[in-house]
Amino acid sequence: MFNTARLQVVLEIARHGTIVAAAEQLRLSPSAVSHQLAALEQEAGVALVDRGPRSLRLTVAGQRLADYAQQIIDLMSAARDELSAHGDGRRGLLRIGFFATAGTELLPRALSSFTADHPQVELALILGQPSDLLPQLNQGELDLVVVFDHPLSPAPEISPGAKVSSLMIDPQLVVLPAGHPLAGRRLRLTDLADEPWITTLGVQGEVSVLELAARAEGFQPRIRCRSDHYEVVLGLVRAGVGVALVPSLGLRDPGEVAVQPLAHANLHREIGVALRPGNPNPVVGSFVDRLTDAAAGLSQELMERWPRVPASRSTAVPHRRSSPTAARSAPDGKAATTA
């Protein structure tokens, strides 16, 4: 295999025409250049220069080798530039897992800021439930996962190797048909005890968060429908079929419904980002910074959008465990897609 330093010698001879000029360009002595050239000819097994009494010129073989040397040096320069860009996070691949309602405002805001400053970073965005995505994180198939948890239905310890960084609190709000008698009032869950409900699939067995909260308040809600899509839930509320609990991230465009806060300490989701310790991907940290900024800004906007939503304890998720949060499976064994 040819030594790249020797290839540089034949390339400089091709450019400048003499050993002396090539030596000056390479900051070597003429004798060192002559020695490198002789060694290269021995490696190639063919004469590379035609030496005259007062000059030398490349042979056909020498010129071809100089052409190849230029290509090799260009490729090496491109490789150095690209690896440098990967090393400082200007280029690379970022693989993100996220749940559905994180993809409505939180993730797009973070991505908008990130891609503006990192246009050469490729993105792979994987939609799913945290319980499905976290194993991919642990296996190195994802770089981070946006996750959620609920105080009334804590996630199990399913991923001890991952670390969760706090992002924001996502309040759950009650949604009523427009013109409902209770619209516009500050409500407790017990004020809605006699209402028919549209609820989601449970995150632990068949029991939804609504049912867990209601049981703690001493009543059993009357469930008219269960849906794992907030668009369906909102549509049924608009039609007057019932009332519902919906997280604020699922209420970007509620339309023709009344949205009310509830006086309840545990009706909120805790949003975080799960990371794999030791991940060498240099772009992860930069994106997490943008995600954290987006969560802080969105938290403030949610309080302004729904003025009577109490301010969250902070824009960070309280650390209640070392492993990431995740949703449980629906009764049929498939993870519920409402998130």
Short mmCIF file of N, CA, C and O in Angstrom, two decimals, residues 195-202 206 208 210-211 221-229 231-237 240-245 338:
data_model
loop_
_atom_site.label_atom_id
_atom_site.label_comp_id
_atom_site.label_asym_id
_atom_site.label_seq_id
_atom_site.Cartn_x
_atom_site.Cartn_y
_atom_site.Cartn_z
N GLU A 195 -72.28 13.29 35.17
CA GLU A 195 -72.16 13.46 33.72
C GLU A 195 -71.76 12.16 33.03
O GLU A 195 -71.02 11.34 33.59
N PRO A 196 -72.22 11.95 31.80
CA PRO A 196 -71.66 10.86 31.00
C PRO A 196 -70.27 11.25 30.51
O PRO A 196 -70.01 12.42 30.22
N TRP A 197 -69.39 10.26 30.42
CA TRP A 197 -67.98 10.55 30.11
C TRP A 197 -67.54 9.86 28.82
O TRP A 197 -67.95 8.74 28.51
N ILE A 198 -66.66 10.55 28.11
CA ILE A 198 -65.85 9.93 27.04
C ILE A 198 -64.45 9.83 27.62
O ILE A 198 -63.86 10.83 28.02
N THR A 199 -63.90 8.64 27.69
CA THR A 199 -62.58 8.49 28.29
C THR A 199 -61.67 7.70 27.37
O THR A 199 -62.09 7.17 26.33
N THR A 200 -60.44 7.62 27.77
CA THR A 200 -59.43 6.93 26.96
C THR A 200 -59.27 5.49 27.43
O THR A 200 -59.81 5.10 28.47
N LEU A 201 -58.52 4.73 26.71
CA LEU A 201 -58.16 3.40 27.18
C LEU A 201 -57.26 3.53 28.39
O LEU A 201 -56.49 4.49 28.52
N GLY A 202 -57.35 2.58 29.29
CA GLY A 202 -56.55 2.65 30.50
C GLY A 202 -55.08 2.49 30.22
O GLY A 202 -54.68 1.80 29.28
N GLU A 206 -57.73 -2.08 32.41
CA GLU A 206 -58.91 -1.48 31.81
C GLU A 206 -59.31 -0.18 32.48
O GLU A 206 -60.31 0.43 32.10
N SER A 208 -59.02 3.67 33.33
CA SER A 208 -58.41 4.91 32.84
C SER A 208 -58.05 5.81 34.01
O SER A 208 -58.49 5.60 35.16
N LEU A 210 -59.12 8.79 34.45
CA LEU A 210 -60.38 9.36 34.91
C LEU A 210 -61.01 8.49 35.99
O LEU A 210 -61.44 8.97 37.04
N GLU A 211 -61.10 7.19 35.72
CA GLU A 211 -61.73 6.28 36.68
C GLU A 211 -60.95 6.20 37.98
O GLU A 211 -61.54 6.14 39.07
N PRO A 221 -67.57 6.86 37.47
CA PRO A 221 -68.05 7.62 36.31
C PRO A 221 -68.84 6.74 35.35
O PRO A 221 -68.55 5.55 35.19
N ARG A 222 -69.82 7.34 34.72
CA ARG A 222 -70.63 6.65 33.72
C ARG A 222 -69.94 6.83 32.36
O ARG A 222 -69.93 7.91 31.78
N ILE A 223 -69.37 5.74 31.86
CA ILE A 223 -68.57 5.80 30.63
C ILE A 223 -69.46 5.48 29.43
O ILE A 223 -70.05 4.40 29.35
N ARG A 224 -69.53 6.39 28.48
CA ARG A 224 -70.28 6.15 27.26
C ARG A 224 -69.40 5.64 26.13
O ARG A 224 -69.88 4.93 25.24
N CYS A 225 -68.16 6.02 26.15
CA CYS A 225 -67.27 5.59 25.06
C CYS A 225 -65.83 5.67 25.53
O CYS A 225 -65.47 6.54 26.33
N ARG A 226 -65.02 4.74 25.02
CA ARG A 226 -63.57 4.79 25.23
C ARG A 226 -62.91 4.92 23.86
O ARG A 226 -63.22 4.17 22.93
N SER A 227 -62.01 5.86 23.74
CA SER A 227 -61.29 6.04 22.48
C SER A 227 -59.83 6.35 22.77
O SER A 227 -59.52 7.05 23.74
N ASP A 228 -58.96 5.84 21.93
CA ASP A 228 -57.54 6.13 22.09
C ASP A 228 -57.07 7.25 21.17
O ASP A 228 -55.88 7.40 20.93
N HIS A 229 -58.01 8.06 20.67
CA HIS A 229 -57.66 9.21 19.83
C HIS A 229 -58.39 10.44 20.36
O HIS A 229 -59.62 10.46 20.46
N GLU A 231 -58.89 13.23 18.92
CA GLU A 231 -59.79 13.81 17.92
C GLU A 231 -61.18 13.21 18.03
O GLU A 231 -62.19 13.91 17.92
N VAL A 232 -61.23 11.90 18.28
CA VAL A 232 -62.53 11.23 18.45
C VAL A 232 -63.19 11.71 19.74
O VAL A 232 -64.39 12.00 19.77
N VAL A 233 -62.42 11.79 20.81
CA VAL A 233 -62.95 12.25 22.09
C VAL A 233 -63.56 13.63 21.95
O VAL A 233 -64.70 13.88 22.37
N LEU A 234 -62.83 14.56 21.32
CA LEU A 234 -63.33 15.93 21.17
C LEU A 234 -64.56 15.97 20.28
O LEU A 234 -65.50 16.74 20.52
N GLY A 235 -64.57 15.15 19.24
CA GLY A 235 -65.72 15.12 18.35
C GLY A 235 -66.98 14.68 19.08
O GLY A 235 -68.07 15.26 18.86
N LEU A 236 -66.86 13.69 19.94
CA LEU A 236 -68.02 13.22 20.69
C LEU A 236 -68.47 14.25 21.73
O LEU A 236 -69.67 14.40 21.99
N VAL A 237 -67.53 14.97 22.32
CA VAL A 237 -67.91 16.03 23.25
C VAL A 237 -68.65 17.14 22.51
O VAL A 237 -69.68 17.64 22.97
N GLY A 240 -72.19 16.55 22.08
CA GLY A 240 -73.00 16.49 23.29
C GLY A 240 -73.13 15.12 23.88
O GLY A 240 -74.00 14.89 24.74
N VAL A 241 -72.28 14.18 23.47
CA VAL A 241 -72.38 12.81 23.96
C VAL A 241 -71.91 12.71 25.41
O VAL A 241 -72.39 11.87 26.17
N GLY A 242 -70.97 13.55 25.79
CA GLY A 242 -70.46 13.48 27.15
C GLY A 242 -69.39 14.51 27.38
O GLY A 242 -69.17 15.40 26.55
N VAL A 243 -68.72 14.40 28.54
CA VAL A 243 -67.60 15.27 28.87
C VAL A 243 -66.35 14.40 28.92
O VAL A 243 -66.44 13.17 28.93
N ALA A 244 -65.16 15.04 28.95
CA ALA A 244 -63.93 14.26 28.88
C ALA A 244 -62.80 14.99 29.58
O ALA A 244 -62.84 16.21 29.77
N LEU A 245 -61.79 14.21 29.95
CA LEU A 245 -60.52 14.76 30.41
C LEU A 245 -59.52 14.64 29.26
O LEU A 245 -59.34 13.55 28.72
N THR A 338 -53.47 6.80 22.55
CA THR A 338 -53.71 8.12 23.07
C THR A 338 -52.54 8.52 23.93
O THR A 338 -52.23 7.85 24.89
#
